[in-house]
Short mmCIF file of C-alpha atoms and ligand atoms in Angstrom, two decimals:
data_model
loop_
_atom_site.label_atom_id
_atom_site.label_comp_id
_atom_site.label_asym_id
_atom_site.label_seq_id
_atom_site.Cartn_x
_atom_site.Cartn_y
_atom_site.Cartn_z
CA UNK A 19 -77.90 -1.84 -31.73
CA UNK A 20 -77.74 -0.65 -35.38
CA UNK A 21 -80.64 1.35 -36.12
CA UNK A 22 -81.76 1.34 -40.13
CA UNK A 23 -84.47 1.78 -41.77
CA UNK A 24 -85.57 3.80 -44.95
CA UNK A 25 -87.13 7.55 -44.01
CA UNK A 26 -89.65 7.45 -46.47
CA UNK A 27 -90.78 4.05 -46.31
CA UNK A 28 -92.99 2.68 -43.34
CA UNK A 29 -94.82 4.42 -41.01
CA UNK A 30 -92.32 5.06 -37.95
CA UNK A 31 -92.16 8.66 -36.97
CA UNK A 32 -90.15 11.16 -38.39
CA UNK A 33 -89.06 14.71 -37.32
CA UNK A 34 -88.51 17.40 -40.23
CA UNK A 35 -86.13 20.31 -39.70
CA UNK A 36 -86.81 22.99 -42.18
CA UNK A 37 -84.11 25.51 -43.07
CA UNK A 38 -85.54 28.78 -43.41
CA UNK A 39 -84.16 31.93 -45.68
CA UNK A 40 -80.91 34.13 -43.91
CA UNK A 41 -82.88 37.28 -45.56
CA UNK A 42 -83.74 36.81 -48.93
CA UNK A 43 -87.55 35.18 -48.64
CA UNK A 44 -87.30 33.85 -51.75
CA UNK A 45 -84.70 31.42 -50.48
CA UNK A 46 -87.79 29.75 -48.86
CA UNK A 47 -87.93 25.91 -50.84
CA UNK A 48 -90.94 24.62 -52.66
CA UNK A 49 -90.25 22.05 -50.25
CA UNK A 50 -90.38 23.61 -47.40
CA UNK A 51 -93.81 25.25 -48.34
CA UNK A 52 -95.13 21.98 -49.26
CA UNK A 53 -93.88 19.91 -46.15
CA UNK A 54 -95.29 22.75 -43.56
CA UNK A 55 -98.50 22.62 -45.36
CA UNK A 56 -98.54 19.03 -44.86
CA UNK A 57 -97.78 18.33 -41.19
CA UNK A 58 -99.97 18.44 -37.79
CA UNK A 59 -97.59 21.08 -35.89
CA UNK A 60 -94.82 23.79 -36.19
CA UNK A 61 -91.74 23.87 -33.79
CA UNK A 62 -90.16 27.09 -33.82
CA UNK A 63 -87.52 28.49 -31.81
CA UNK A 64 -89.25 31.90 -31.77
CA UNK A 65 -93.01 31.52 -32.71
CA UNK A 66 -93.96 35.32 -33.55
CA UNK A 67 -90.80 34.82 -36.07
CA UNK A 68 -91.51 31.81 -37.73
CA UNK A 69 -95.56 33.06 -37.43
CA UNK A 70 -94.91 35.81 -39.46
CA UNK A 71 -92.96 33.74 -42.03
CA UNK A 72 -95.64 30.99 -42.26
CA UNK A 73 -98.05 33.80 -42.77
CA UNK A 74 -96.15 35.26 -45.75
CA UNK A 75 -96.54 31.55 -47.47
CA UNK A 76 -100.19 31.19 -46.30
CA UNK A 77 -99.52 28.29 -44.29
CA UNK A 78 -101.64 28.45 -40.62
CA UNK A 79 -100.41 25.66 -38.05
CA UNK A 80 -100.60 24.95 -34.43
CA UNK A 81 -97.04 26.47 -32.54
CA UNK A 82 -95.06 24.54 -30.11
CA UNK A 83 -92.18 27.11 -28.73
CA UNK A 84 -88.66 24.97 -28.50
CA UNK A 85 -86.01 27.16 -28.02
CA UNK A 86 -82.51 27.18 -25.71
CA UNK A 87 -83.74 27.30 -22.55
CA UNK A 88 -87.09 25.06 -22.81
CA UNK A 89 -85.86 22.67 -25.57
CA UNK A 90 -85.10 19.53 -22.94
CA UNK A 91 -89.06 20.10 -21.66
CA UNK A 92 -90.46 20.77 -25.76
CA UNK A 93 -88.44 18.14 -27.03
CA UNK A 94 -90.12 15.52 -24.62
CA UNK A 95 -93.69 16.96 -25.79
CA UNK A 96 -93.08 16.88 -29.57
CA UNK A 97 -91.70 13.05 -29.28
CA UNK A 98 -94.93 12.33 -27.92
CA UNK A 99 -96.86 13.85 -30.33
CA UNK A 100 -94.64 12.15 -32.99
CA UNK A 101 -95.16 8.70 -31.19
CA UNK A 102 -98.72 9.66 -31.36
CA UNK A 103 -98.31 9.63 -35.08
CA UNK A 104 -98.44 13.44 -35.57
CA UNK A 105 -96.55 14.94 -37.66
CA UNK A 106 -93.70 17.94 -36.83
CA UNK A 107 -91.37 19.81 -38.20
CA UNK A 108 -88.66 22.29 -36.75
CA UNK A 109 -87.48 25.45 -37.46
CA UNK A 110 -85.14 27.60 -35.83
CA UNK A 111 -85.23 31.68 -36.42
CA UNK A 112 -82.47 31.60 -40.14
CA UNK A 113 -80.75 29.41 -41.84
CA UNK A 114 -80.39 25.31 -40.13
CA UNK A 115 -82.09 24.20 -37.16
CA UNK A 116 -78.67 23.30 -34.94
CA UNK A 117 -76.67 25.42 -36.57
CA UNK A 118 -75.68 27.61 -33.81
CA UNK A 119 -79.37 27.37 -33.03
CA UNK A 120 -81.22 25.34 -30.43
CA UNK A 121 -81.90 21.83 -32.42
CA UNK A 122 -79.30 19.96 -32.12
CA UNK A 123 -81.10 18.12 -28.56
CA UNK A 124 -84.26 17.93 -29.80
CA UNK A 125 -82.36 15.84 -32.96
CA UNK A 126 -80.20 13.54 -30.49
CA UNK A 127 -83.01 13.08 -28.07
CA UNK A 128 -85.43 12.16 -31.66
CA UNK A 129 -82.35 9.14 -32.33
CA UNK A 130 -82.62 7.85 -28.91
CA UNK A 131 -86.75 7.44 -28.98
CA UNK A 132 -86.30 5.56 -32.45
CA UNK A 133 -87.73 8.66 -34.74
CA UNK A 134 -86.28 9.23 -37.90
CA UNK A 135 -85.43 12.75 -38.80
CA UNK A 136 -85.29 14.45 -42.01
CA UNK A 137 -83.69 17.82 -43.12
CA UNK A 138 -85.76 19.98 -45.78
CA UNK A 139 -82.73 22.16 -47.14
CA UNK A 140 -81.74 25.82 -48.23
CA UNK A 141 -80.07 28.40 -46.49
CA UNK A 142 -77.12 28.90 -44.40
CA UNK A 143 -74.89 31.87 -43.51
CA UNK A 144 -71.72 29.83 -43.18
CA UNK A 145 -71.63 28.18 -46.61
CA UNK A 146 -73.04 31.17 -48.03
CA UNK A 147 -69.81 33.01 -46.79
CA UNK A 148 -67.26 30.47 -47.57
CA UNK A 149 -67.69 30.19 -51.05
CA UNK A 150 -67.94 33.88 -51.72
CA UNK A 151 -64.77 34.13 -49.78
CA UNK A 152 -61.93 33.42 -52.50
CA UNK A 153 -60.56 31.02 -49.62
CA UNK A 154 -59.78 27.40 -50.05
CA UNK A 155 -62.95 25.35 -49.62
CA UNK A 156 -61.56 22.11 -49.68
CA UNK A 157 -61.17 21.47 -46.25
CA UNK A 158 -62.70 23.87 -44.08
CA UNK A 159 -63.82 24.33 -39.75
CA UNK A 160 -67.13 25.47 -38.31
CA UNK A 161 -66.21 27.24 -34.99
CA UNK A 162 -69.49 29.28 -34.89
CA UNK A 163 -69.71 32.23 -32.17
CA UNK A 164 -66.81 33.00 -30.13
CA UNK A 165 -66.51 33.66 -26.68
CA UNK A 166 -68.15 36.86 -25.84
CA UNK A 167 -65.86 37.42 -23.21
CA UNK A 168 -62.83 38.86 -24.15
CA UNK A 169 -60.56 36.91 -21.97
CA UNK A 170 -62.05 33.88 -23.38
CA UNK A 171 -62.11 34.83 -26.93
CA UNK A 172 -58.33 35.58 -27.45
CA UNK A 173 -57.53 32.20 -25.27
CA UNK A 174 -59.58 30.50 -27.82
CA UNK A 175 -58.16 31.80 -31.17
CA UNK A 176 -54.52 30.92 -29.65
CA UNK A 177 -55.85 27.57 -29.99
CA UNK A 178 -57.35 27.42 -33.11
CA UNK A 179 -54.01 30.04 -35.10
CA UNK A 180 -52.67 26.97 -36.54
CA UNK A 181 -55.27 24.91 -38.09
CA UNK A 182 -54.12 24.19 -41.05
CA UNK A 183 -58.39 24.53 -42.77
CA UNK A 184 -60.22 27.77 -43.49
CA UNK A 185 -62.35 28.27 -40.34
CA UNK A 186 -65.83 30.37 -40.34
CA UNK A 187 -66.96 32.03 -37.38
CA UNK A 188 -70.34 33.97 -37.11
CA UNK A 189 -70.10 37.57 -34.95
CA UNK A 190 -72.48 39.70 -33.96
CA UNK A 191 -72.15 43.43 -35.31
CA UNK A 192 -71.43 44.88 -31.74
CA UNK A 193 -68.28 42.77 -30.83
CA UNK A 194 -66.79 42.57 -35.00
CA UNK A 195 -64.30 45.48 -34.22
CA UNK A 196 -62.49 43.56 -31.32
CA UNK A 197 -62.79 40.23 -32.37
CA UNK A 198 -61.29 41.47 -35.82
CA UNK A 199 -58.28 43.05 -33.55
CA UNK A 200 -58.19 39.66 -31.65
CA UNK A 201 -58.17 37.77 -34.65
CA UNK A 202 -55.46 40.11 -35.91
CA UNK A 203 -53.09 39.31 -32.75
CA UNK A 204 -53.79 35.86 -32.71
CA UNK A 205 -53.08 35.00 -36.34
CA UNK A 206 -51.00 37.83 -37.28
CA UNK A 207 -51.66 40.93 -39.90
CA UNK A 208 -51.03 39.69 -42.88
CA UNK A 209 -53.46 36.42 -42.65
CA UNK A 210 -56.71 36.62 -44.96
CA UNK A 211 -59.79 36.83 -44.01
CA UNK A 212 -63.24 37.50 -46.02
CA UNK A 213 -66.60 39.37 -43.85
CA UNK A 214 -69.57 38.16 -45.63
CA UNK A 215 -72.02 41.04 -44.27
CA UNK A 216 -75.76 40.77 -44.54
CA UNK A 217 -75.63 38.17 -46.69
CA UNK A 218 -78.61 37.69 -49.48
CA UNK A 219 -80.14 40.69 -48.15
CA UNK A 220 -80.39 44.39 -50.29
CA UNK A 221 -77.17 45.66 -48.42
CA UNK A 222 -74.90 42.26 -49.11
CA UNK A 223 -71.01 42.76 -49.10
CA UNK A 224 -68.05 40.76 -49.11
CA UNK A 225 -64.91 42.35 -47.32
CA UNK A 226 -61.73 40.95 -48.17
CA UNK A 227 -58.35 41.65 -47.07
CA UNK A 228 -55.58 40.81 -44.30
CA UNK A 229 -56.05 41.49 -40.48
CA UNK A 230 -54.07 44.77 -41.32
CA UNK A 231 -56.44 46.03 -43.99
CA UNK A 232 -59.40 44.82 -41.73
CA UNK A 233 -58.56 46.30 -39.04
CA UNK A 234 -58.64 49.79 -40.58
CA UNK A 235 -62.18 49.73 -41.13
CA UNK A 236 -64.62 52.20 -39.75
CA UNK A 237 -66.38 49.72 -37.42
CA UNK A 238 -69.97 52.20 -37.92
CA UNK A 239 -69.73 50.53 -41.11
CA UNK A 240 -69.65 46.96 -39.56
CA UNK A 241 -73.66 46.79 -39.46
CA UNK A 242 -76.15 43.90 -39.62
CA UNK A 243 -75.11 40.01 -39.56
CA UNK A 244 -71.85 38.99 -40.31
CA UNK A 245 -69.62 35.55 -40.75
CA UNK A 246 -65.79 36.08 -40.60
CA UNK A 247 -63.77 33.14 -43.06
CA UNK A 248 -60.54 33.38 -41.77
CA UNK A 249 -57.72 31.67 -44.45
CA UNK A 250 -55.82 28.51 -42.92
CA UNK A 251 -52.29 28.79 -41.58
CA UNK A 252 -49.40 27.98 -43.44
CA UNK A 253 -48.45 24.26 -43.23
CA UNK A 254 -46.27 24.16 -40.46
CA UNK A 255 -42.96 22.64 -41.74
CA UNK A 256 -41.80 19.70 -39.39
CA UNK A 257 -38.03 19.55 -38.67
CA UNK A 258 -36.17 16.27 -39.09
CA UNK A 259 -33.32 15.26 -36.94
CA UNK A 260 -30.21 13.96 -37.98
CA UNK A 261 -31.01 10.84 -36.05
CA UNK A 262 -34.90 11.03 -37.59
CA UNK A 263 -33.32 10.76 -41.17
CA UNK A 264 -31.28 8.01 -40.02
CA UNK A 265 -33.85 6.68 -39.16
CA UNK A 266 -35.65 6.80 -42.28
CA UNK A 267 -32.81 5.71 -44.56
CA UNK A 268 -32.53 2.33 -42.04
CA UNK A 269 -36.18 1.79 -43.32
CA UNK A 270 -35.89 2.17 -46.54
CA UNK A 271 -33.07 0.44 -46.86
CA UNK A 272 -34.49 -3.02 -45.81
CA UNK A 273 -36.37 -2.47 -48.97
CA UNK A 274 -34.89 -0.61 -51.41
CA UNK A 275 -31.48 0.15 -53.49
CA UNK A 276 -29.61 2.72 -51.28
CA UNK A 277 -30.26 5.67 -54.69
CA UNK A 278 -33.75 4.88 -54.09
CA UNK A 279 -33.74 5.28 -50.56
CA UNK A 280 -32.08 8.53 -50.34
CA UNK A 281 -34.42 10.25 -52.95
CA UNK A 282 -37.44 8.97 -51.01
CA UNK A 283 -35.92 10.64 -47.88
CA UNK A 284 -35.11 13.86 -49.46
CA UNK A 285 -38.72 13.53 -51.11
CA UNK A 286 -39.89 13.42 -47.41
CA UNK A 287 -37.88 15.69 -45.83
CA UNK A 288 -37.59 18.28 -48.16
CA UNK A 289 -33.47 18.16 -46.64
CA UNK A 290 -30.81 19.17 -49.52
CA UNK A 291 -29.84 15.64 -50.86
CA UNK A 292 -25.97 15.76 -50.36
CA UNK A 293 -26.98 16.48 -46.58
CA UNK A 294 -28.58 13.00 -46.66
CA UNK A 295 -26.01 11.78 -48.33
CA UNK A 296 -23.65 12.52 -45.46
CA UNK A 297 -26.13 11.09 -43.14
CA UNK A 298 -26.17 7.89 -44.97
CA UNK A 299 -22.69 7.67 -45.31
CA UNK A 300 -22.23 7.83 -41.04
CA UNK A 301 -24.58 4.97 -41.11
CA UNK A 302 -23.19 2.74 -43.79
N1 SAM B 426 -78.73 28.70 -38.07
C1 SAM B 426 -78.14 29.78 -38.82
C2 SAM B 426 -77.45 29.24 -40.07
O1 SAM B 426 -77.69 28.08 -40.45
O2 SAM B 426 -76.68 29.97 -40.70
C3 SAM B 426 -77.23 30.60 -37.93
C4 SAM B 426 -77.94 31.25 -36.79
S1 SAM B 426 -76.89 32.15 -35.70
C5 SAM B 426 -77.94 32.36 -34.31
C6 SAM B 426 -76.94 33.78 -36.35
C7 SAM B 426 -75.60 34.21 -36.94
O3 SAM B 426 -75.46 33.70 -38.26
C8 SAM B 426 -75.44 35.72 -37.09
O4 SAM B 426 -74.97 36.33 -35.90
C9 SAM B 426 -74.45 35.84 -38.21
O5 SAM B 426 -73.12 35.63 -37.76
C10 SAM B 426 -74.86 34.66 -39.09
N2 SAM B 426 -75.87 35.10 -40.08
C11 SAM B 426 -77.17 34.77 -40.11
N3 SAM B 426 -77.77 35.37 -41.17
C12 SAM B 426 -76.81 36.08 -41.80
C13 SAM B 426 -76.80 36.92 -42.95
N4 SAM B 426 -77.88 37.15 -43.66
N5 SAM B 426 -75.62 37.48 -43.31
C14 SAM B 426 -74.50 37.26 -42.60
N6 SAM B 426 -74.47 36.48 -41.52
C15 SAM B 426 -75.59 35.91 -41.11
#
């Protein structure tokens, strides 16, 4: 059954999940400040965290701890209190609740009990990176953490060494030197890639450069957090048969003047045109 119904109309329930600064405190919305000084309780996936945050803003509120290993048992508890007609919001440690942080059950689990949910925006490391990278942003692929194990990881970027989108991933600062050289043999030296190191923080730096020139790096300069946006792969050019052209020309051809139905095919195939030509000739 559909499910619609305004979030800021009526008096249903409704779950906020606050995004909260990747560094720079300042990054911390008007918004934010005035929707946690509004509601009943805090969720937090680390309470001292998010307490010391809070604290920084002035803002003192009851703590209910929902993190990856409780957040099936604290999910059921702050539905409750939502059906109860409290009022919660979420935060996870930086950036977006779900975003490679616990959230994302607590959200479904909201959807199935009928309570709305509402995001308060702001900060995020993987945006943050991809348009300081100099990549394409047009179309672009979340993969998030890799595999820690190395087996794993390099099975997993065979996978992903075509994808023809520029794809983020975050890393943490003790595993950047061999995921970079993983990286490097999975989608070759000369690809681009962009490190967007402790981003919005004093010590913020964009590395750019190919696998090669990556690779080269001293990795006791490789500190803090870090999200690798690795350029897209060249678009794979797909080979046409002689019988695939054929093909084609027998389409067009129902359709169109035989000129016309050449040119489209060398359009599509990118084949010199007196080689369809030929083709069209055998078929005539
Ligand atoms: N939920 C967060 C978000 O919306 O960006 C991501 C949390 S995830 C547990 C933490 C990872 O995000 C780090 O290991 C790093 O890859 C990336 N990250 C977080 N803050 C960052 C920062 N200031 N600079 C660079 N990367 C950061």
């Amino acid at each position: 059954m559909i499910n619609r119904e305004l979030n800021f109309r009526g008096n249903s329930p409704l779950l906020y999940l606050i995004s909260t600064p990747i560094g720079n405190l300042d990054e911390f919305s008007p918004r934010a400040i005035s929707v946690l000084n509004d509601i009943d309780y805090v969720a937090a996936e680390d309470t001292r965290n998010s307490g010391s945050l809070l604290n920084k803003f002035n803002i003192k509120k009851p703590f209910i701890m929902c993190h990856e290993h409780n957040e099936e048992e604290a999910s059921t508890k702050i539905i409750s209190l939502l059906k109860e007609g409290k009022s919660v919001a979420y935060m996870s440690d930086a950036g977006y609740p779900a975003i490679s942080d616990p959230g994302e059950r607590l959200v479904a689990r909201c959807i199935l009990e009928g309570i709305k949910v509402s995001c308060v925006n702001g900060s995020n490391a993987a945006l943050c990176a991809l348009v300081c990278s100099g990549l394409p942003t047009k179309h672009f692929y979340f993969y998030g953490f890799l595999p820690s194990k190395p087996s794993e990881r390099r099975k997993e970027l065979e996978t992903l060494k075509n994808r023809e989108d520029t794809m983020i991933f975050y890393e943490a600062p003790h595993r950047i030197d061999d995921t970079l050289k993983d990286m490097k043999n999975a989608f070759g030296g000369s690809r681009r890639a962009s490190i967007g190191r402790e981003l919005t923080k004093a010590y913020e730096e964009f590395i750019r450069g190919t696998f090669d020139e990556l690779c080269e790096i001293d990795p006791e300069t490789l500190k803090g957090e870090m999200v690798i946006v690795v350029d897209k792969a060249e678009a794979t050019k797909k080979e046409y048969s002689e019988e695939d052209v054929a093909n084609l020309l027998l389409e067009n051809l129902k359709t169109m003047k035989s000129k016309d139905a050449i040119a489209s095919v060398v359009k599509l195939t990118g084949m010199p045109k007196n080689a369809v030509y030929d083709i069209y000739l055998s078929i005539k």
